[in-house]
CSV table of C-alpha atoms in Angstrom, one decimal:
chain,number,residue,atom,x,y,z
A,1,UNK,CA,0.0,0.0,0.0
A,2,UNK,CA,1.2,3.2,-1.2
A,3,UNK,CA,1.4,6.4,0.9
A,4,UNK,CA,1.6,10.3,0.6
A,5,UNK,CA,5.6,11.0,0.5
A,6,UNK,CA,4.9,13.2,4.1
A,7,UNK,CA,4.1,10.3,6.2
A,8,UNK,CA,6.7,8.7,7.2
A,9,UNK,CA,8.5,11.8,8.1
A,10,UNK,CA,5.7,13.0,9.7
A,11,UNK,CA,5.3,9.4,11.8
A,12,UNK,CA,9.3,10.0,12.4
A,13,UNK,CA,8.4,13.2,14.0
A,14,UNK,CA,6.3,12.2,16.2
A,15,UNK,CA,8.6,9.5,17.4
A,16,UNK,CA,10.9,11.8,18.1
A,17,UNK,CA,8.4,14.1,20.6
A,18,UNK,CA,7.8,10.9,22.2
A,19,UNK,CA,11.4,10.5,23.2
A,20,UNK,CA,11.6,13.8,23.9
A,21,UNK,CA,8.3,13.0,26.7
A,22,UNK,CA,9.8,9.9,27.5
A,23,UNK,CA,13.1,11.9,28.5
A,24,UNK,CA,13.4,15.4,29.5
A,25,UNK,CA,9.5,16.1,30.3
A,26,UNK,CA,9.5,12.9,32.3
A,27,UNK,CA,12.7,14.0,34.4
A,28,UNK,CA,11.4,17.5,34.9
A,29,UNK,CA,8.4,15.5,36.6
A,30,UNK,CA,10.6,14.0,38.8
A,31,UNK,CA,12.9,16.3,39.7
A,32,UNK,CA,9.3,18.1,40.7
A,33,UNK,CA,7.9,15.4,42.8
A,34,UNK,CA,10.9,14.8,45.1
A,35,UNK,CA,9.5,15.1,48.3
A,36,UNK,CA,6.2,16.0,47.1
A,37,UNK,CA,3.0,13.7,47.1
A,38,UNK,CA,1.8,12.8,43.8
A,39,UNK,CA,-1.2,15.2,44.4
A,40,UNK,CA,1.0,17.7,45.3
A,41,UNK,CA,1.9,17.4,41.5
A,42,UNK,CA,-1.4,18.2,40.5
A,43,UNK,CA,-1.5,21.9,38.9
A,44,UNK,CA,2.6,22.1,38.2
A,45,UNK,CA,3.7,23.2,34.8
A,46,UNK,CA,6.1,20.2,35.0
A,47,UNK,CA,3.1,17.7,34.6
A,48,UNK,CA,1.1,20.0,32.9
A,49,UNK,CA,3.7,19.7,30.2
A,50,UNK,CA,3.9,16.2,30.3
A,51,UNK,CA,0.5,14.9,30.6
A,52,UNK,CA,-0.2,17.3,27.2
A,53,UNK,CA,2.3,16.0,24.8
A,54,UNK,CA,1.5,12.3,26.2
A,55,UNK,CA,-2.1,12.8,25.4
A,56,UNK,CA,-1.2,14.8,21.9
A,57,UNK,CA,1.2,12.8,21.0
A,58,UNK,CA,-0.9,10.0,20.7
A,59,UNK,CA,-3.5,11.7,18.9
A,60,UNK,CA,-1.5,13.4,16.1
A,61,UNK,CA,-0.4,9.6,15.7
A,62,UNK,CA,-3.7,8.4,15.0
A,63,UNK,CA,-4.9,11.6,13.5
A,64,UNK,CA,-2.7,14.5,12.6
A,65,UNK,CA,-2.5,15.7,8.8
A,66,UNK,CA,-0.5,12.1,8.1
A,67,UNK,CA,-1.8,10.2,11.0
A,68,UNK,CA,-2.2,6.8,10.6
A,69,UNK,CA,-5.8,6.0,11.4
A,70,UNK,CA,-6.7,8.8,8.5
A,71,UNK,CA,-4.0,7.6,6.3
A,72,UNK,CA,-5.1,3.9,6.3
A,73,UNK,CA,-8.9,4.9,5.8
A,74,UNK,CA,-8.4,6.7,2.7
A,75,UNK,CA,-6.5,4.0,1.6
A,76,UNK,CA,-8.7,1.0,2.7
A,77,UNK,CA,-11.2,1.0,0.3
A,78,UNK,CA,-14.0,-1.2,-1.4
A,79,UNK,CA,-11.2,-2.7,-3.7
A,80,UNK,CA,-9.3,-3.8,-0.6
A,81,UNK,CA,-12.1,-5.0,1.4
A,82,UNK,CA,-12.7,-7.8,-1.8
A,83,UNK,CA,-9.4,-8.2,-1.7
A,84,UNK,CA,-8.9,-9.2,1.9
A,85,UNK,CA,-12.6,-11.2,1.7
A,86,UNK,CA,-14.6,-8.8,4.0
A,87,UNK,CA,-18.0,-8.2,3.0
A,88,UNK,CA,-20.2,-6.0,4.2
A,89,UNK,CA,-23.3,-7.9,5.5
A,90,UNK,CA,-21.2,-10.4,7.2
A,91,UNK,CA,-19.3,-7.7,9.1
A,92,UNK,CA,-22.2,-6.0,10.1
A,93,UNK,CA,-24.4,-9.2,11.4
A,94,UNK,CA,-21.0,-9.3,13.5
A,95,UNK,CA,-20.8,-5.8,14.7
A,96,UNK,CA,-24.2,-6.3,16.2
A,97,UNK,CA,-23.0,-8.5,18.6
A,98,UNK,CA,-20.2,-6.5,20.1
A,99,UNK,CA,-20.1,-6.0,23.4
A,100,UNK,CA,-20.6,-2.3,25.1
A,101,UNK,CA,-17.1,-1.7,26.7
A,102,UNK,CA,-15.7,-2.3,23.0
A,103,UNK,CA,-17.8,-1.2,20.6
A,104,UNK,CA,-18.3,2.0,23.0
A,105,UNK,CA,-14.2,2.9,23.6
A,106,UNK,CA,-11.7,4.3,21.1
A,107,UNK,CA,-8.8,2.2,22.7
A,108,UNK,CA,-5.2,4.2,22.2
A,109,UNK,CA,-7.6,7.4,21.0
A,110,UNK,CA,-8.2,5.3,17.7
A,111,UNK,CA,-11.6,6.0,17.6
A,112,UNK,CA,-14.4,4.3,17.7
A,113,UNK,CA,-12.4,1.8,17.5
A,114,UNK,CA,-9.9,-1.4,15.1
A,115,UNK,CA,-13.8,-3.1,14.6
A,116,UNK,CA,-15.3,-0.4,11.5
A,117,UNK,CA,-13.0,-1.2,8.6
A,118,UNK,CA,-10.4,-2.5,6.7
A,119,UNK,CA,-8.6,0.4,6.8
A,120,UNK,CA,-8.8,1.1,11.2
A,121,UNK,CA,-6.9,-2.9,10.9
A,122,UNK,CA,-4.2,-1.8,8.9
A,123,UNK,CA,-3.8,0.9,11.0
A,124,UNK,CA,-3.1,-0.9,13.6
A,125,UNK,CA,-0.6,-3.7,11.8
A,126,UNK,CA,1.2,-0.8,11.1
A,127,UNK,CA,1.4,0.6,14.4
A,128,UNK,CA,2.1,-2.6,16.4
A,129,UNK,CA,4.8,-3.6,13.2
A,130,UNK,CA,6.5,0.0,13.7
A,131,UNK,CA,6.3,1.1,17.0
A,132,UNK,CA,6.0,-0.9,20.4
A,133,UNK,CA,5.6,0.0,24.1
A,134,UNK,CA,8.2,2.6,25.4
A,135,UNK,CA,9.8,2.7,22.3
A,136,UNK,CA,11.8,-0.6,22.5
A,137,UNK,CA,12.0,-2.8,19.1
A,138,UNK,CA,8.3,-3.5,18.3
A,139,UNK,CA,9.1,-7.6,18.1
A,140,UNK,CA,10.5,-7.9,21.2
A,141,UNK,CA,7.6,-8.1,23.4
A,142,UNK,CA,6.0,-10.9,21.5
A,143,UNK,CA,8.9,-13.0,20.8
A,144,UNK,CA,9.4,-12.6,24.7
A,145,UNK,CA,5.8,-14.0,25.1
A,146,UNK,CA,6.0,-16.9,22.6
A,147,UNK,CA,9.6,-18.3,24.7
A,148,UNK,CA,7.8,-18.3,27.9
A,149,UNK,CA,4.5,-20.8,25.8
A,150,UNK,CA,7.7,-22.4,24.6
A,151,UNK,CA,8.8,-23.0,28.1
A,152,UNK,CA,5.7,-23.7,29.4
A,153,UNK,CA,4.7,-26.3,26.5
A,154,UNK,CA,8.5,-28.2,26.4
A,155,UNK,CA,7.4,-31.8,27.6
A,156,UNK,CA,4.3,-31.8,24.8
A,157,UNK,CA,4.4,-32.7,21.3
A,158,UNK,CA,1.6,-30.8,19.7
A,159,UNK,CA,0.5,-28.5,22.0
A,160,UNK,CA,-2.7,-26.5,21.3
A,161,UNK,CA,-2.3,-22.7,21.8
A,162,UNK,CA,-5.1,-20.2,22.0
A,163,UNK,CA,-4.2,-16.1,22.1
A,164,UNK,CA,-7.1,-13.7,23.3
A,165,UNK,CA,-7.6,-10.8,21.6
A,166,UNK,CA,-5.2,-12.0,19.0
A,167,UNK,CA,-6.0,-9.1,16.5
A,168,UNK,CA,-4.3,-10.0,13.1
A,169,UNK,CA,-2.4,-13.0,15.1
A,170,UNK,CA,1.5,-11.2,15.6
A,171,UNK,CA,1.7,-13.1,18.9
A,172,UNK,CA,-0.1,-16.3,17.4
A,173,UNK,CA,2.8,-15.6,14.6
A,174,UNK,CA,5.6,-15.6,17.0
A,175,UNK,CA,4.1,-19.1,18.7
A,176,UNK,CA,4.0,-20.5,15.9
A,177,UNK,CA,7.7,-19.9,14.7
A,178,UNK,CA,8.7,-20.2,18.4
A,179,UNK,CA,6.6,-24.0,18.7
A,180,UNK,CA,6.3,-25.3,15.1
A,181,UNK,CA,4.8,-28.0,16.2
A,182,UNK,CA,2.2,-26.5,18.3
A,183,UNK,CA,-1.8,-26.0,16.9
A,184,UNK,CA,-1.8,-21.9,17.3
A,185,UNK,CA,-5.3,-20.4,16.8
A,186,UNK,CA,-6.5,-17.0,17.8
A,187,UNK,CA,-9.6,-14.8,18.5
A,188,UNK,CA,-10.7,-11.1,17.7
A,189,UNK,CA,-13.4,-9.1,18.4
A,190,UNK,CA,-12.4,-7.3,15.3
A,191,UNK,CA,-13.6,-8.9,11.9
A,192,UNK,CA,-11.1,-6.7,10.1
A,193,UNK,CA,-8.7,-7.4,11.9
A,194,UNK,CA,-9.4,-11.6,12.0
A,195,UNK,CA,-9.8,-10.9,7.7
A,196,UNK,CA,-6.1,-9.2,7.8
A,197,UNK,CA,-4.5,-11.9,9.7
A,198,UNK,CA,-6.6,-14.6,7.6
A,199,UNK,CA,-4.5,-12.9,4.8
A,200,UNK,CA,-1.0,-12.8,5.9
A,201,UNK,CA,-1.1,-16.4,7.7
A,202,UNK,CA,-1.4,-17.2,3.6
A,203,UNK,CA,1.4,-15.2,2.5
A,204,UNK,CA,3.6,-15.9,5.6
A,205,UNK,CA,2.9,-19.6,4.8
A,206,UNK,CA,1.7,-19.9,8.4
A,207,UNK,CA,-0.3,-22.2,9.8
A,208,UNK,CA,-2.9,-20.2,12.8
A,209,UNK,CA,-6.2,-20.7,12.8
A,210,UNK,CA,-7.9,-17.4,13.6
A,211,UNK,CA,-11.4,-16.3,14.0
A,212,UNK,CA,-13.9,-13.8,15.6
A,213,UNK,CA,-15.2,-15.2,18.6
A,214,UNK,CA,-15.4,-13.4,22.5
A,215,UNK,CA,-12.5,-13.9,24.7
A,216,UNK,CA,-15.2,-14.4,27.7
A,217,UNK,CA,-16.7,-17.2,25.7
A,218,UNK,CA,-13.2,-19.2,25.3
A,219,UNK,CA,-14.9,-22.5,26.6
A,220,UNK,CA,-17.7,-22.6,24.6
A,221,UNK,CA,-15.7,-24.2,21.6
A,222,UNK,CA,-15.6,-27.7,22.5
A,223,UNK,CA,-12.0,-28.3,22.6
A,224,UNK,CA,-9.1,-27.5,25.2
A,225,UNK,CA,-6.0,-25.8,24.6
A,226,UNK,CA,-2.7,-26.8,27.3
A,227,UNK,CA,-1.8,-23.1,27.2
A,228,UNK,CA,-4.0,-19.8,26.3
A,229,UNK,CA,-2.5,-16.2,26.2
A,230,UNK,CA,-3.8,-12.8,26.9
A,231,UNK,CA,-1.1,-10.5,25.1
A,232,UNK,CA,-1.9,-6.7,25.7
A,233,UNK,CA,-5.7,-7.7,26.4
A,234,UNK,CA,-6.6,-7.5,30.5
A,235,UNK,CA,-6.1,-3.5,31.0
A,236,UNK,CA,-9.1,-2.9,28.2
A,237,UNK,CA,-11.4,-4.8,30.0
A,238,UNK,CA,-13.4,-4.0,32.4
A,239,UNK,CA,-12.2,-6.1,35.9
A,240,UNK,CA,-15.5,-8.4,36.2
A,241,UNK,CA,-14.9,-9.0,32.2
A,242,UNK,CA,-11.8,-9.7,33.2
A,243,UNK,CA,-13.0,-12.2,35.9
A,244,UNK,CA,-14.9,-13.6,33.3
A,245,UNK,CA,-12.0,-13.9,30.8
A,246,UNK,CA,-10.1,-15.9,33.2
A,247,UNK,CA,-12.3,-17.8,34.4
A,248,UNK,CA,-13.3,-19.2,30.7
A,249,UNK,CA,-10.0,-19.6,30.4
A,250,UNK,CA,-9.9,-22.1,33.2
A,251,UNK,CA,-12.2,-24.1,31.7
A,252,UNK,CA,-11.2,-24.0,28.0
A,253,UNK,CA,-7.7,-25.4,29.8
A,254,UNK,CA,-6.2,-29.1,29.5
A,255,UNK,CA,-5.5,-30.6,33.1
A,256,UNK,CA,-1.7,-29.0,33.8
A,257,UNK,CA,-2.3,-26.4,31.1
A,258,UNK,CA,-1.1,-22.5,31.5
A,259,UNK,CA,-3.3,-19.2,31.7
A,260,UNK,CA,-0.6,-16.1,29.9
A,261,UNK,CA,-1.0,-12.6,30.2
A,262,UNK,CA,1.3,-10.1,29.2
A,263,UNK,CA,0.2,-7.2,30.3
A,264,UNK,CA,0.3,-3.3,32.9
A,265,UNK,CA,-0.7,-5.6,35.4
A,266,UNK,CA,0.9,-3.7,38.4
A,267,UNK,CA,3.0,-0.3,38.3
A,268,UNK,CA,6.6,0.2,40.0
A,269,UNK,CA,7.3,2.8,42.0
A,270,UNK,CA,5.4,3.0,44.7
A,271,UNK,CA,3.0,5.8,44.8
A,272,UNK,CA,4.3,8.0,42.3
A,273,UNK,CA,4.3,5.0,39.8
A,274,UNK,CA,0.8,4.2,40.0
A,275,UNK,CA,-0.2,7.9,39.9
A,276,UNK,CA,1.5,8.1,36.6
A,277,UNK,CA,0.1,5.1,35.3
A,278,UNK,CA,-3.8,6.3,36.3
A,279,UNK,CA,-3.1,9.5,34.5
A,280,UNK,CA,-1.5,7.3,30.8
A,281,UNK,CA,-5.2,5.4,31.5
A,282,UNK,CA,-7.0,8.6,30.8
A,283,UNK,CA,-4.7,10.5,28.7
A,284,UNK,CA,-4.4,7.5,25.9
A,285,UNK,CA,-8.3,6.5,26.2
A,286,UNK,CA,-7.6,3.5,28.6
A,287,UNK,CA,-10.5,3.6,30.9
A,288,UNK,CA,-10.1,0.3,32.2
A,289,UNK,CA,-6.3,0.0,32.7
A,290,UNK,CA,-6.9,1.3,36.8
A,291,UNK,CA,-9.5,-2.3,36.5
A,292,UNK,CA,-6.5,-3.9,36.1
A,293,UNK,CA,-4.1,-2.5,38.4
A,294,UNK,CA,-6.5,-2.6,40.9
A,295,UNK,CA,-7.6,-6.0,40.6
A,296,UNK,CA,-6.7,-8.8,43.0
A,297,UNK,CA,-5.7,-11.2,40.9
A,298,UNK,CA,-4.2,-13.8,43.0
A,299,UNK,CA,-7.4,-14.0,45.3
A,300,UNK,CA,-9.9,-14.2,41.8
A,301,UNK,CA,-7.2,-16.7,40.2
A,302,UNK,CA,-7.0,-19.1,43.3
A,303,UNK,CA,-11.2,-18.9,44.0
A,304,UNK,CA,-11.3,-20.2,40.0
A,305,UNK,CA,-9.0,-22.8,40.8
A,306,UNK,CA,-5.8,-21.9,39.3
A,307,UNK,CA,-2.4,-22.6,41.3
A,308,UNK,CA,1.2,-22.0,41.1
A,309,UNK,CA,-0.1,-18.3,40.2
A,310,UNK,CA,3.0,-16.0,39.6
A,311,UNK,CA,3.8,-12.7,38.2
A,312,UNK,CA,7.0,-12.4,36.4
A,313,UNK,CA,9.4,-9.9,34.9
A,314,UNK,CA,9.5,-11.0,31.1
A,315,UNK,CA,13.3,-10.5,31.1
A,316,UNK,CA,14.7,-12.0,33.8
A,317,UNK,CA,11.6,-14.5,34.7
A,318,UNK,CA,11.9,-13.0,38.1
A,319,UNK,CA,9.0,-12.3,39.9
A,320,UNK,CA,8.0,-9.3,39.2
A,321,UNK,CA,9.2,-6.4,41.6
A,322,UNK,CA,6.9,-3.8,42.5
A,323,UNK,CA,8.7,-2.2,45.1
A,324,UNK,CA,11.3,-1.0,42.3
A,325,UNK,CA,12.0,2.5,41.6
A,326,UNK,CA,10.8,3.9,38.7
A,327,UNK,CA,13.4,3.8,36.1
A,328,UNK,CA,15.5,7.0,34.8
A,329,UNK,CA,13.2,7.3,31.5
A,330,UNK,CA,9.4,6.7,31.2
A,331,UNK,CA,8.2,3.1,30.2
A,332,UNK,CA,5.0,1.4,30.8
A,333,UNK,CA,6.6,-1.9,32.2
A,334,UNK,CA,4.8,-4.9,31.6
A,335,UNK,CA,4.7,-8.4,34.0
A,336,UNK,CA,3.6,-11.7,33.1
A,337,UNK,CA,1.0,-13.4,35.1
A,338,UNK,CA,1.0,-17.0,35.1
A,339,UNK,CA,-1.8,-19.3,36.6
A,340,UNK,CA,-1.7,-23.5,36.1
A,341,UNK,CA,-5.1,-25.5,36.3
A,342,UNK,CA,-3.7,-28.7,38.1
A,343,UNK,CA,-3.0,-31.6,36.6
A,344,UNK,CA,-6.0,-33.3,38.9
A,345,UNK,CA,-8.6,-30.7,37.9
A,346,UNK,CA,-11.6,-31.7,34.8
């Protein structure tokens, strides 16, 4: 797909005032909270400054003069939506069924949302293919991900993996190569999305199984999967969804298999940590990510039945340490949560 010569300069650009948050606007926040409670911050030009370039930033991403979101819809047109098999009537029957807390939030400010069109999913393969959380390369996250399943699914010969919220299946991609052997497969709320990755599982020569079906509902399928992975997914759902999600998981699970969730699960450093993370949740359209860091997930996990329930660095495969001090330049660090449904359990 071709573009207008200006956006990938323009994209660079706003890279660039991302480091530039990331950096110098995050460490004259800092150097303004030291010994100062985080509502003490509240009103300085020092946040002031930050929380505006976070929050614009994100939208001249999406939808500045070359922004992606407007870029891909001009682009996405009837031709492509043949192309990639996505017709009409069929997308709208499954529109209809969406549920409220996604049809009704514009996740990342990408408004309303990847569900509408061709174009909103290509968007966002661009986006997760170019750029990645806190500006580190945009595969390492995932490949992260699929060596933990890899881990995790050693000792089985064909094991049968199942990523939530898979979108156009990049971590269902990196399980794949990671675990040739294993049976990958993948759900979307997104029809567009599902199409796109339909698409480039042919031309990757891939073999993922992905479809449009609700994460909540994982267990109504009539098969069971040793390990099933949440990449990215828990902080846009509201906490009893959540519940919900990993409780289906639980009984979509083999006996011994693995519940996976990459995800904001908790925020380092202390106090001041969590304050900044509540504030990303409202500047980047994230009205469920203080759900997450909120929710008690070892007490939910062990009433389902889940055990062995941990929450690792994806680095080190540490536990995770949320006593740590926040680092030197802003990052949205992500932990691992790992729950096993015993070997004894139906």
């Amino acid at each position: 797909m071709t573009h207008s010569l200006h956006f990938k300069p323009y994209q660079q650009f706003v890279q660039e005032g991302r480091k530039f948050w990331k950096s110098d606007l995050y460490a004259d926040v800092m150097r303004e909270a030291e010994g100062k409670s985080p509502g003490e911050l509240t009103g300085t030009q020092a946040l002031a400054a930050y929380s505006w370039f976070e929050k614009n930033l994100q939208q001249a991403k999406y939808y500045g003069p070359h922004g992606l979101v407007e870029t891909f819809r001009r682009n996405g047109g009837l031709e492509q939506d043949r192309d990639f098999d996505l017709e009409p009537g069929e997308m709208q029957a499954w529109n209809d069924t969406l549920p409220g807390y996604y049809r009704d939030t514009g996740f990342h400010q990408h408004n309303p949302g990847v569900w509408p069109s061709l174009g909103d999913a290509l968007a966002y393969e661009y986006a997760t293919n170019y750029f990645s959380f806190s500006l580190i390369a945009a595969d390492v996250p995932y490949k992260r991900v699929a060596e933990i399943v890899a881990d995790l699914a050693s000792e089985l010969e064909a094991p049968r993996v199942m990523d939530l919220g898979a979108g156009y299946g990049k971590l269902a991609f990196a399980i794949k190569r990671a675990v040739p052997q294993a049976v990958v497969e993948g759900v979307d709320l997104s029809m567009p999305l599902i199409k796109l990755g339909q698409k480039r599982t042919g031309e990757m020569n891939l073999d993922v199984n992905l479809f449009c079906h609700q994460a909540e509902q994982i267990d109504q399928l009539g098969r069971s999967f040793d390990v099933i992975t949440a990449y990215w997914l828990l902080h846009e759902l509201p906490q009893e969804v959540t519940r919900e999600v990993v409780a289906a998981s639980y009984r979509a699970l083999a006996p011994g298999g693995y519940f996976v969730s990459l995800d904001m699960h908790r925020a380092t450093g202390g106090e001041l940590g969590e304050f900044l993370q509540k504030r990303h949740g409202v500047a980047n359209d994230e009205p469920f990510l203080e759900d997450l860091l909120t929710w008690d997930y070892e007490k939910d996990m062990a009433a389902i039945g889940y055990e062995d329930i941990r929450l690792i660095d994806p680095v080190t495969r540490s536990d995770f340490d949320v006593d740590k001090p926040l680092p030197a330049e802003r990052t949205h660090e992500f932990s691992v949560l790992i729950g096993r449904k015993p070997e004894t359990a139906k």
